[in-house]
XYZ file of N, CA, C and O in Angstrom:
776
model
N 12.191 2.089 6.256
C 11.040 1.395 7.134
C 10.727 -0.273 6.838
O 11.241 -0.837 5.921
N 10.509 -0.725 7.894
C 10.283 -2.278 7.645
C 9.129 -2.671 8.755
O 8.790 -2.298 9.591
N 8.394 -3.431 7.927
C 7.274 -4.094 8.591
C 7.308 -5.659 8.437
O 7.304 -6.259 7.440
N 7.454 -6.290 9.534
C 7.885 -7.532 9.838
C 6.866 -8.375 10.578
O 6.614 -8.060 11.710
N 5.907 -8.985 9.815
C 5.029 -10.069 10.892
C 5.645 -10.932 11.476
O 6.745 -11.433 11.522
N 4.541 -11.546 12.195
C 4.873 -12.944 13.148
C 4.597 -14.141 12.358
O 4.762 -15.219 12.615
N 4.303 -13.944 10.991
C 3.979 -15.039 10.040
C 2.883 -14.825 9.247
O 1.992 -14.127 9.694
N 3.024 -15.520 8.123
C 1.864 -15.336 7.090
C 0.522 -15.766 7.737
O -0.490 -15.346 7.180
N 0.358 -16.646 8.626
C -0.740 -17.025 9.166
C -1.560 -16.175 10.355
O -2.524 -16.395 10.689
N -0.557 -15.581 10.855
C -0.845 -14.714 11.821
C -1.079 -13.411 11.629
O -1.444 -12.685 12.552
N -0.354 -12.873 10.798
C -0.081 -11.275 10.563
C -0.899 -11.197 8.985
O -0.257 -11.504 8.194
N -2.133 -10.891 9.041
C -2.713 -10.680 7.752
C -3.390 -9.453 7.740
O -4.099 -8.790 8.583
N -2.965 -8.566 6.582
C -3.456 -7.130 6.276
C -4.576 -7.403 5.284
O -4.263 -7.713 4.257
N -5.936 -6.879 5.606
C -7.136 -7.191 4.773
C -7.220 -5.805 4.117
O -7.189 -4.704 4.619
N -7.690 -5.899 2.825
C -7.741 -4.654 2.172
C -9.325 -4.290 2.193
O -9.620 -3.206 1.689
N -10.270 -5.146 2.441
C -11.729 -4.864 2.622
C -12.228 -4.575 1.343
O -13.268 -3.595 1.078
N -11.749 -5.054 -0.010
C -11.940 -4.684 -1.156
C -12.361 -2.964 -1.722
O -13.185 -2.634 -2.451
N -11.529 -2.304 -1.008
C -11.486 -0.736 -1.272
C -10.528 -0.193 -1.826
O -10.512 0.881 -2.563
N -9.267 -0.631 -1.798
C -8.051 -0.011 -2.690
C -6.948 -1.108 -2.463
O -7.356 -2.114 -1.871
N -6.003 -1.010 -3.126
C -4.803 -1.690 -2.973
C -4.353 -1.727 -1.519
O -4.435 -0.763 -1.047
N -3.991 -2.874 -0.948
C -3.687 -3.029 0.384
C -2.589 -2.474 0.793
O -2.362 -1.674 2.010
N -1.363 -2.524 0.016
C -0.077 -2.071 0.316
C 0.581 -1.205 -0.783
O 0.440 -1.477 -1.736
N 0.916 0.016 -0.624
C 1.591 0.706 -1.754
C 2.914 1.393 -1.332
O 3.447 1.830 -0.433
N 3.968 1.315 -2.330
C 5.326 1.788 -2.337
C 5.249 2.576 -3.552
O 5.328 2.313 -4.830
N 5.220 4.158 -3.089
C 4.878 5.188 -4.191
C 5.988 6.180 -4.312
O 5.980 7.324 -4.809
N 6.920 6.067 -3.524
C 8.142 6.973 -3.635
C 9.335 6.516 -4.174
O 10.069 5.416 -3.749
N 9.961 7.351 -4.827
C 11.270 6.862 -5.447
C 12.578 6.948 -4.373
O 13.697 6.395 -4.751
N 11.957 7.355 -2.910
C 13.211 7.450 -1.993
C 13.202 5.874 -1.304
O 13.888 5.714 -0.473
N 12.168 4.906 -1.733
C 12.006 3.545 -1.008
C 12.928 2.777 -1.915
O 12.970 2.428 -3.156
N 14.097 2.193 -1.038
C 15.078 1.528 -1.653
C 14.853 -0.246 -1.043
O 13.732 -0.584 -0.534
N 15.809 -1.074 -1.512
C 15.767 -2.297 -0.891
C 15.906 -2.644 0.575
O 15.812 -3.565 0.999
N 16.185 -1.480 1.129
C 16.087 -1.382 2.780
C 14.825 -1.322 3.219
O 14.971 -1.745 4.454
N 13.820 -1.235 2.382
C 12.525 -0.927 2.973
C 12.142 -2.404 2.679
O 11.899 -3.018 1.472
N 11.339 -2.996 3.968
C 11.233 -4.583 3.979
C 9.795 -4.497 4.485
O 9.187 -4.274 5.185
N 8.900 -5.794 3.722
C 7.824 -6.176 3.953
C 7.812 -7.837 4.191
O 8.233 -8.180 3.100
N 7.763 -8.305 5.351
C 8.144 -9.804 5.384
C 7.054 -10.540 6.554
O 6.823 -9.836 7.428
N 7.165 -11.803 6.017
C 5.880 -12.578 6.906
C 4.597 -11.955 7.044
O 4.167 -12.238 8.385
N 4.145 -11.173 6.178
C 2.580 -11.042 6.324
C 1.827 -11.458 5.045
O 2.208 -12.143 4.010
N 0.422 -11.457 5.321
C -0.444 -11.955 4.384
C -1.243 -10.768 3.901
O -1.502 -9.786 4.642
N -1.175 -10.495 2.577
C -2.034 -9.308 1.831
C -3.050 -9.829 0.965
O -3.068 -10.467 0.203
N -4.385 -9.633 1.737
C -5.571 -10.054 1.266
C -6.549 -9.415 0.966
O -6.858 -8.450 1.728
N -7.526 -9.670 0.006
C -8.886 -8.872 -0.014
C -8.739 -7.476 -0.531
O -9.696 -6.680 -0.018
N -7.815 -7.204 -1.184
C -7.769 -5.639 -1.734
C -8.235 -5.639 -3.128
O -8.398 -6.632 -3.746
N -8.419 -4.352 -3.459
C -8.807 -4.003 -5.038
C -7.301 -3.987 -5.603
O -6.694 -2.958 -5.768
N -6.494 -5.146 -5.611
C -5.260 -5.126 -6.179
C -4.261 -5.396 -4.523
O -4.845 -4.812 -3.779
N -3.432 -6.276 -4.769
C -2.809 -6.434 -3.609
C -1.745 -5.297 -3.190
O -1.855 -4.444 -2.367
N -0.579 -5.487 -3.959
C 0.376 -4.690 -3.838
C 1.047 -3.519 -4.851
O 0.971 -4.117 -6.122
N 1.020 -2.316 -4.700
C 1.320 -1.638 -5.857
C 2.790 -0.817 -5.497
O 3.194 -0.222 -4.334
N 3.682 -1.059 -6.555
C 5.092 -0.654 -6.293
C 5.110 0.358 -7.265
O 5.168 -0.119 -8.703
N 5.442 1.640 -7.192
C 5.299 2.606 -8.115
C 6.676 3.364 -7.974
O 6.610 4.228 -7.304
N 7.515 3.344 -8.910
C 8.798 3.972 -8.920
C 9.450 3.850 -7.674
O 10.441 4.866 -7.288
N 9.449 2.775 -6.934
C 10.424 2.226 -5.943
C 10.860 1.167 -5.854
O 10.208 0.383 -6.960
N 11.730 0.634 -5.135
C 12.394 -0.444 -5.054
C 12.408 -1.464 -3.725
O 13.716 -1.539 -3.127
N 11.329 -1.496 -3.177
C 11.460 -2.228 -1.974
C 11.793 -3.781 -1.859
O 11.582 -4.532 -2.915
N 11.847 -4.326 -0.822
C 11.918 -5.598 -0.587
C 10.876 -6.519 -0.118
O 10.558 -6.120 1.039
N 10.280 -7.550 -0.790
C 9.046 -8.247 -0.254
C 9.645 -9.582 -0.141
O 9.913 -10.052 -0.960
N 9.638 -10.109 1.067
C 10.192 -11.391 1.306
C 9.244 -12.362 2.204
O 8.548 -11.815 3.316
N 8.878 -13.520 1.918
C 8.226 -14.576 2.738
C 6.651 -13.846 3.064
O 6.402 -14.100 4.078
N 6.309 -13.482 2.163
C 4.939 -13.030 2.085
C 3.836 -13.771 1.536
O 4.206 -14.673 0.621
N 2.472 -13.825 1.466
C 1.338 -14.317 0.993
C 0.684 -13.220 0.172
O -0.096 -12.493 1.060
N 0.517 -13.173 -0.876
C -0.469 -12.306 -1.652
C -1.564 -13.128 -2.379
O -1.378 -13.770 -3.161
N -2.870 -12.885 -1.599
C -3.803 -14.044 -2.027
C -5.223 -13.201 -1.963
O -5.550 -12.536 -1.338
N -6.143 -13.596 -3.123
C -7.408 -13.295 -3.077
C -7.579 -11.764 -3.206
O -8.420 -11.346 -2.630
N -6.808 -11.167 -4.072
C -7.035 -9.513 -4.457
C -7.635 -9.813 -5.836
O -7.330 -10.587 -6.751
N -8.240 -8.611 -6.113
C -8.991 -8.372 -7.192
C -8.832 -7.055 -7.875
O -9.014 -5.996 -7.190
N -8.129 -6.826 -8.986
C -8.219 -5.654 -9.669
C -9.269 -5.706 -10.836
O -9.160 -6.195 -11.779
N -10.099 -4.448 -10.470
C -11.094 -4.423 -11.612
C -10.985 -3.097 -12.351
O -10.497 -2.180 -11.833
N -11.140 -3.554 -13.894
C -10.532 -2.419 -14.899
C -9.268 -1.904 -14.399
O -8.970 -0.655 -14.542
N -8.244 -2.984 -14.255
C -6.925 -2.521 -13.720
C -6.276 -3.971 -13.916
O -6.324 -4.781 -14.194
N -4.874 -3.379 -14.094
C -3.697 -4.630 -14.137
C -3.069 -5.003 -12.766
O -3.154 -4.220 -11.718
N -2.734 -6.201 -12.849
C -1.779 -6.554 -11.649
C -2.821 -6.783 -10.367
O -2.609 -6.207 -9.487
N -3.709 -7.780 -10.406
C -4.392 -8.000 -9.099
C -3.461 -8.404 -7.889
O -4.125 -7.947 -7.116
N -2.241 -9.131 -8.287
C -1.600 -9.598 -7.011
C -0.483 -8.451 -6.811
O -0.698 -7.855 -5.843
N 0.386 -8.085 -7.647
C 1.475 -7.132 -7.605
C 1.247 -6.465 -8.682
O 1.629 -7.167 -9.885
N 1.465 -5.233 -8.705
C 1.595 -4.255 -10.097
C 2.838 -3.513 -9.526
O 3.169 -2.682 -8.596
N 3.855 -3.581 -10.734
C 5.395 -2.991 -10.739
C 5.287 -1.833 -11.546
O 5.134 -2.290 -12.914
N 5.307 -0.708 -11.608
C 5.190 0.478 -12.503
C 6.609 1.442 -12.033
O 6.785 1.977 -11.116
N 7.456 1.201 -13.085
C 8.708 2.295 -13.110
C 8.384 3.498 -12.896
O 9.283 4.344 -12.449
N 7.253 4.080 -13.574
C 6.775 5.421 -13.256
C 7.931 6.242 -13.950
O 8.062 7.569 -13.199
N 8.319 6.060 -14.934
C 9.613 7.073 -15.591
C 10.940 7.032 -14.856
O 11.706 7.801 -15.364
N 10.937 6.302 -13.984
C 12.259 6.235 -12.998
C 13.218 5.283 -13.857
O 12.664 4.185 -14.256
N 14.411 5.267 -13.940
C 15.453 4.507 -14.233
C 15.731 3.707 -13.255
O 15.589 4.031 -11.995
N 16.143 2.111 -13.480
C 16.795 1.429 -12.291
C 15.846 1.041 -11.194
O 16.254 0.694 -10.177
N 14.407 0.825 -11.562
C 13.580 0.581 -10.636
C 13.516 -1.300 -10.461
O 13.225 -1.662 -11.558
N 13.999 -1.776 -9.228
C 14.403 -3.111 -9.276
C 13.984 -3.664 -7.894
O 14.968 -3.804 -7.210
N 12.481 -3.684 -7.508
C 12.107 -4.179 -6.369
C 12.555 -5.866 -6.316
O 12.702 -6.659 -7.212
N 12.746 -6.231 -5.044
C 12.808 -8.004 -4.979
C 11.783 -8.452 -4.180
O 11.192 -7.791 -3.159
N 10.987 -9.507 -5.032
C 10.004 -10.204 -4.454
C 10.591 -11.746 -4.333
O 10.758 -12.234 -5.422
N 10.688 -12.126 -3.327
C 11.202 -13.346 -3.184
C 10.462 -14.200 -1.899
O 10.013 -13.730 -0.771
N 10.719 -15.735 -2.125
C 10.164 -16.717 -0.932
C 8.633 -16.344 -0.749
O 8.281 -16.816 0.568
N 8.160 -16.029 -1.844
C 6.366 -15.500 -1.212
C 5.545 -16.425 -2.133
O 5.986 -17.425 -3.164
N 4.258 -16.368 -1.646
C 3.310 -16.997 -2.359
C 2.118 -16.037 -3.055
O 1.697 -15.274 -2.303
N 2.394 -16.250 -4.416
C 1.081 -15.214 -4.752
C 0.138 -16.145 -5.794
O 0.376 -16.678 -6.650
N -1.064 -16.349 -5.150
C -2.023 -17.042 -5.655
C -3.513 -16.539 -5.423
O -3.850 -15.632 -4.763
N -4.117 -17.223 -6.462
C -5.627 -16.817 -6.506
C -5.912 -15.269 -6.601
O -6.891 -14.868 -5.812
N -5.310 -14.640 -7.203
C -5.694 -13.203 -7.577
C -6.181 -12.962 -9.057
O -5.940 -13.759 -9.740
N -6.935 -12.022 -9.074
C -7.492 -11.883 -10.466
C -7.651 -10.332 -10.887
O -7.345 -9.299 -9.978
N -7.394 -10.430 -12.205
C -7.249 -8.964 -12.879
C -8.683 -9.352 -13.857
O -8.643 -9.925 -14.831
N -9.551 -8.294 -13.637
C -10.972 -8.353 -14.600
C -10.663 -7.012 -15.464
O -10.762 -6.046 -14.832
N -10.872 -7.163 -16.735
C -10.660 -6.002 -17.564
C -11.982 -5.750 -18.236
O -13.009 -6.268 -17.505
N -12.160 -4.868 -19.153
C -13.367 -4.282 -20.062
C -13.126 -3.934 -21.287
O -12.037 -4.503 -21.825
N -13.865 -3.421 -21.886
C -13.714 -3.352 -23.400
C -12.553 -2.305 -23.518
O -12.068 -2.223 -24.713
N -12.194 -1.466 -22.535
C -11.331 -0.533 -22.771
C -9.885 -0.784 -22.294
O -8.905 -0.054 -22.149
N -10.114 -1.735 -21.035
C -8.976 -1.967 -20.155
C -8.740 -3.497 -20.206
O -9.545 -4.174 -19.958
N -7.341 -3.861 -20.236
C -7.006 -5.132 -20.432
C -6.886 -5.817 -18.937
O -6.434 -4.955 -18.028
N -7.433 -7.108 -18.539
C -7.283 -7.655 -17.548
C -5.932 -8.523 -17.308
O -5.703 -9.436 -16.573
N -5.056 -7.866 -17.900
C -3.718 -8.734 -17.541
C -2.825 -8.784 -16.325
O -3.086 -7.586 -15.584
N -1.986 -9.773 -16.146
C -1.112 -9.704 -15.232
C -1.804 -9.978 -13.805
O -1.376 -9.147 -12.932
N -2.545 -10.842 -13.777
C -3.262 -10.942 -12.197
C -2.444 -11.624 -11.286
O -2.378 -11.225 -10.183
N -1.109 -12.039 -11.510
C 0.024 -12.623 -10.660
C 0.568 -11.257 -10.413
O 0.786 -10.708 -9.232
N 1.443 -10.892 -11.395
C 2.305 -9.599 -11.661
C 2.208 -8.975 -12.924
O 1.893 -9.687 -14.035
N 2.034 -7.816 -12.864
C 2.169 -6.953 -14.146
C 3.267 -5.907 -13.664
O 3.480 -5.140 -12.759
N 4.014 -5.943 -14.703
C 5.517 -5.267 -14.631
C 5.486 -4.448 -15.801
O 5.438 -4.811 -16.832
N 5.610 -3.001 -15.733
C 5.934 -2.069 -16.577
C 6.833 -1.110 -16.440
O 7.028 -0.609 -15.375
N 7.963 -1.261 -17.535
C 9.064 -0.635 -17.330
C 9.953 -0.474 -16.053
O 10.501 0.588 -15.542
N 10.136 -1.606 -15.788
C 10.890 -1.966 -14.362
C 11.484 -3.224 -14.445
O 11.275 -4.094 -15.359
N 12.574 -3.471 -13.724
C 13.231 -4.741 -13.933
C 13.364 -5.408 -12.390
O 14.675 -5.562 -11.810
N 12.300 -5.967 -11.657
C 12.439 -6.462 -10.689
C 12.981 -7.913 -10.571
O 13.164 -8.608 -11.295
N 13.243 -8.180 -9.414
C 13.950 -9.618 -9.078
C 12.815 -10.516 -8.592
O 12.524 -10.096 -7.265
N 12.617 -11.582 -9.135
C 11.214 -12.253 -8.716
C 11.744 -13.672 -8.473
O 12.450 -14.627 -9.536
N 12.081 -14.075 -7.324
C 12.875 -15.547 -6.952
C 12.077 -16.170 -5.832
O 11.958 -15.707 -4.997
N 12.379 -17.490 -5.989
C 11.776 -18.562 -5.023
C 10.319 -18.337 -4.795
O 10.209 -18.677 -3.424
N 9.668 -17.800 -5.626
C 7.897 -17.922 -5.347
C 7.153 -18.865 -5.874
O 7.674 -19.459 -6.894
N 6.218 -19.338 -5.318
C 5.021 -19.770 -6.139
C 4.004 -18.811 -6.614
O 3.508 -18.137 -5.948
N 3.786 -18.801 -8.066
C 2.686 -18.077 -8.460
C 1.754 -18.968 -9.250
O 1.903 -19.403 -10.121
N 0.677 -19.080 -8.687
C -0.392 -20.128 -9.021
C -1.857 -19.582 -8.885
O -2.204 -18.922 -7.938
N -2.513 -20.219 -9.803
C -3.958 -19.941 -9.862
C -4.471 -18.392 -9.949
O -5.516 -18.157 -9.273
N -3.838 -17.571 -10.518
C -4.124 -16.211 -11.027
C -4.975 -16.364 -11.981
O -4.645 -17.070 -13.006
N -6.073 -15.331 -12.166
C -6.818 -15.493 -13.347
C -6.918 -14.032 -13.936
O -7.458 -13.155 -13.379
N -6.669 -13.979 -15.121
C -6.888 -12.655 -15.941
C -7.959 -12.874 -16.964
O -8.034 -13.740 -17.736
N -9.097 -11.997 -16.829
C -10.434 -12.064 -17.547
C -10.668 -10.817 -18.292
O -10.501 -9.653 -17.918
N -11.288 -10.939 -19.520
C -11.960 -9.824 -20.142
C -10.813 -8.901 -20.480
O -9.761 -8.958 -20.340
N -11.525 -8.132 -21.365
C -10.422 -7.137 -22.249
C -9.757 -7.965 -23.155
O -9.849 -9.004 -23.340
N -8.172 -7.521 -23.352
C -7.346 -8.306 -24.071
C -6.349 -8.934 -23.135
O -5.100 -8.870 -23.092
N -6.944 -9.848 -22.181
C -6.372 -10.427 -20.930
C -5.208 -11.461 -21.395
O -5.463 -12.028 -22.194
N -3.952 -11.223 -20.874
C -2.948 -12.176 -21.441
C -1.801 -12.282 -19.980
O -1.983 -11.206 -18.781
N -0.916 -13.025 -20.016
C -0.135 -13.221 -18.981
C -0.327 -13.217 -17.622
O -0.241 -12.519 -16.661
N -1.358 -14.351 -17.221
C -1.954 -14.213 -15.816
C -0.944 -14.439 -14.818
O -0.922 -13.701 -13.627
N 0.029 -15.153 -15.110
C 1.453 -15.264 -14.086
C 1.803 -14.212 -14.001
O 2.155 -13.772 -13.104
N 2.734 -13.670 -15.141
C 3.587 -12.348 -15.149
C 3.377 -11.660 -16.510
O 3.325 -12.544 -17.554
N 2.928 -10.722 -16.457
C 2.928 -9.793 -17.708
C 3.974 -8.821 -17.578
O 4.238 -7.969 -16.847
N 4.975 -8.774 -18.899
C 5.873 -7.809 -18.720
C 5.448 -6.907 -20.042
O 5.272 -7.148 -21.159
N 5.677 -5.377 -19.708
C 5.471 -4.640 -20.815
C 6.847 -3.544 -20.725
O 6.931 -2.948 -19.676
N 7.789 -3.881 -21.593
C 8.682 -3.140 -21.762
C 9.815 -3.108 -20.163
O 10.064 -2.235 -19.763
N 9.708 -4.393 -19.861
C 10.463 -4.684 -18.671
C 11.136 -6.064 -18.833
O 10.680 -6.767 -19.508
N 12.184 -6.026 -18.028
C 13.126 -6.975 -18.053
C 13.458 -7.772 -16.666
O 14.565 -7.435 -16.067
N 12.615 -8.399 -16.206
C 13.026 -8.760 -14.946
C 13.868 -10.155 -14.681
O 14.188 -10.629 -15.937
N 14.246 -10.336 -13.610
C 15.086 -11.682 -13.400
C 14.040 -12.315 -12.921
O 13.651 -12.072 -11.641
N 13.765 -13.411 -13.312
C 12.842 -14.631 -12.813
C 13.476 -16.101 -12.511
O 13.919 -16.481 -13.595
N 13.802 -16.175 -11.368
C 14.787 -17.490 -10.985
C 14.014 -18.447 -10.012
O 13.479 -17.729 -8.761
N 14.142 -19.621 -10.152
C 13.719 -20.359 -9.010
C 12.157 -20.372 -8.796
O 11.821 -20.266 -7.640
N 11.174 -19.983 -9.685
C 9.896 -19.700 -9.322
C 9.384 -21.267 -9.905
O 9.539 -21.754 -10.800
N 7.821 -21.548 -9.274
C 6.998 -22.135 -9.964
C 5.880 -21.340 -10.264
O 5.179 -20.569 -9.439
N 5.446 -21.000 -11.809
C 4.483 -20.613 -12.187
C 3.524 -21.715 -12.797
O 3.610 -22.408 -13.931
N 2.352 -21.592 -11.998
C 1.523 -23.068 -12.360
C 0.018 -22.484 -12.050
O -0.246 -21.803 -11.470
N -0.729 -23.322 -13.008
C -2.268 -23.330 -13.010
C -2.562 -21.898 -13.430
O -3.900 -21.725 -12.578
N -1.965 -20.770 -13.946
C -2.419 -19.494 -14.278
C -3.521 -19.688 -15.538
O -3.009 -20.291 -16.144
N -4.390 -18.621 -15.573
C -5.217 -18.854 -16.631
C -5.703 -17.203 -17.266
O -5.730 -16.300 -16.285
N -5.555 -17.135 -18.459
C -5.898 -15.762 -19.039
C -6.954 -15.830 -20.210
O -6.577 -16.688 -21.088
N -8.027 -15.306 -19.983
C -8.949 -15.430 -20.908
C -9.632 -14.566 -21.488
O -9.683 -13.530 -20.848
N -9.876 -14.201 -22.835
C -10.426 -13.235 -23.674
C -11.552 -13.685 -24.085
O -11.883 -14.823 -24.519
N -12.384 -12.906 -24.200
C -13.985 -13.222 -24.558
C -14.378 -12.269 -25.923
O -14.175 -11.170 -25.539
N -14.728 -12.775 -26.574
C -15.401 -11.899 -27.872
C -16.949 -11.525 -27.531
O -17.666 -11.858 -26.751
N -17.615 -11.012 -28.554
C -19.196 -10.460 -28.606
C -20.177 -11.746 -28.163
O -20.990 -11.317 -27.888
N -19.583 -12.936 -28.797
C -20.477 -13.735 -28.673
C -20.304 -14.817 -27.603
O -20.649 -15.982 -27.363
N -19.216 -14.357 -26.598
C -19.018 -14.778 -25.323
C -18.265 -16.119 -25.378
O -17.945 -17.364 -24.524
N -17.723 -16.221 -26.605
C -16.740 -17.285 -26.859
C -14.964 -16.899 -26.434
O -14.749 -15.885 -26.339
N -14.605 -17.814 -25.708
C -13.152 -17.799 -24.895
C -12.244 -18.062 -25.919
O -12.167 -19.279 -26.614
N -10.946 -17.287 -25.740
C -9.668 -17.853 -26.045
C -8.475 -17.684 -25.043
O -8.616 -16.571 -24.315
N -7.975 -18.434 -24.911
C -6.669 -18.537 -23.790
C -5.399 -18.006 -24.469
O -4.877 -18.245 -25.421
N -4.615 -17.084 -23.978
C -3.495 -16.566 -24.470
C -2.597 -16.295 -23.118
O -2.851 -15.368 -22.321
N -1.392 -16.894 -23.499
C -0.297 -16.858 -22.478
C -0.650 -16.898 -20.992
O -0.661 -15.916 -20.268
N -1.291 -17.951 -20.310
C -1.433 -18.016 -19.044
C -0.171 -17.833 -18.058
O -0.558 -17.177 -17.027
N 0.716 -18.258 -18.706
C 2.148 -18.298 -17.669
C 2.764 -16.952 -17.982
O 2.755 -16.135 -16.636
N 3.354 -16.516 -18.499
C 4.369 -15.501 -19.083
C 4.034 -14.648 -20.409
O 3.929 -15.606 -21.461
N 3.789 -13.355 -20.511
C 3.400 -12.750 -21.638
C 4.283 -11.379 -21.758
O 4.479 -10.732 -20.523
N 5.211 -11.327 -22.894
C 6.197 -10.345 -22.979
C 5.537 -9.337 -24.379
O 5.165 -9.714 -24.903
N 5.591 -8.205 -23.644
C 5.146 -6.705 -24.619
C 6.098 -6.000 -24.920
O 6.632 -5.505 -23.846
N 6.139 -5.347 -26.103
C 7.244 -4.256 -26.290
C 8.569 -4.890 -26.110
O 8.927 -6.021 -26.203
N 9.846 -4.225 -25.588
C 11.083 -4.398 -25.360
C 11.501 -5.067 -24.211
O 11.792 -4.557 -23.285
N 10.763 -6.371 -23.897
C 10.973 -6.962 -22.759
C 11.845 -7.801 -22.714
O 11.726 -8.841 -23.777
N 12.732 -8.209 -22.133
C 14.020 -9.426 -21.992
C 14.383 -9.667 -20.809
O 15.092 -9.533 -20.171
N 13.326 -10.399 -20.278
C 13.783 -11.180 -19.104
C 14.640 -12.174 -19.087
O 14.488 -12.803 -19.937
N 15.159 -12.560 -17.897
C 16.050 -13.588 -17.601
C 15.476 -14.573 -16.937
O 15.233 -14.452 -15.672
N 15.143 -15.508 -17.590
C 14.239 -16.600 -16.810
C 15.129 -18.177 -16.487
O 15.758 -18.575 -17.561
N 15.356 -18.254 -15.256
C 16.345 -19.473 -14.977
C 15.640 -20.356 -13.936
O 15.097 -19.536 -13.082
N 16.029 -21.591 -14.118
C 15.615 -22.850 -13.191
C 14.037 -22.409 -12.743
O 13.752 -22.552 -11.424
N 13.055 -22.088 -13.388
C 11.797 -21.720 -13.085
C 11.069 -22.941 -13.892
O 11.083 -23.241 -14.897
N 10.078 -23.225 -13.256
C 8.913 -24.508 -13.687
C 7.944 -23.663 -14.007
O 7.003 -22.533 -13.253
N 7.479 -23.562 -15.459
C 6.150 -22.927 -15.932
C 5.381 -24.006 -16.793
O 5.608 -24.712 -17.639
N 4.190 -24.259 -15.890
C 3.687 -25.518 -15.982
C 2.229 -25.541 -15.991
O 1.429 -24.858 -15.039
N 1.255 -26.207 -16.740
C -0.241 -26.428 -16.636
C -0.765 -24.616 -16.678
O -1.902 -24.488 -15.837
N -0.411 -23.672 -17.260
C -1.110 -22.457 -17.709
C -1.810 -22.631 -18.856
O -1.395 -23.242 -19.487
N -2.901 -21.592 -18.655
C -3.802 -21.641 -19.896
C -4.479 -20.363 -20.347
O -4.274 -19.537 -19.190
């Protein structure tokens, strides 16, 4: 299946703050499934990729909020399948939030990647914010994941944890690795994250 818009400024899919805007949740979805030239906006999370490997190209994922959840912009979950490797390229992932709680981390507001190996190339990942819980990795959070991260700019992302006295601590606003994560990071600017 292909969904090709007329451009990110004219083809906008709104989530209306009710659910993730786009979901890829079948293992039958391969790199031939294409989402291109669209904006994904105002969802309770932008895109969910679960056990599938679609291609997302030249899109804008903006102003999505995951509450008590991971991955405000894009959440990639291998869901127990081997070789889950979606491609996200030439896109803007910006101004997304993941808001945690006492029991759920607000991690990975740009990308949250669990047990998968996506290709993330030629993207701007900027101004995403992870807060509350044990928030980490606002730009990209990897949990037992080994993505290829190449030719991206990861800029101005923030991850803040708060204690009982409402004092804050910043941990890995750019990229955070947990478990057996071994990303390949090439020709990528990681700058001014906190």
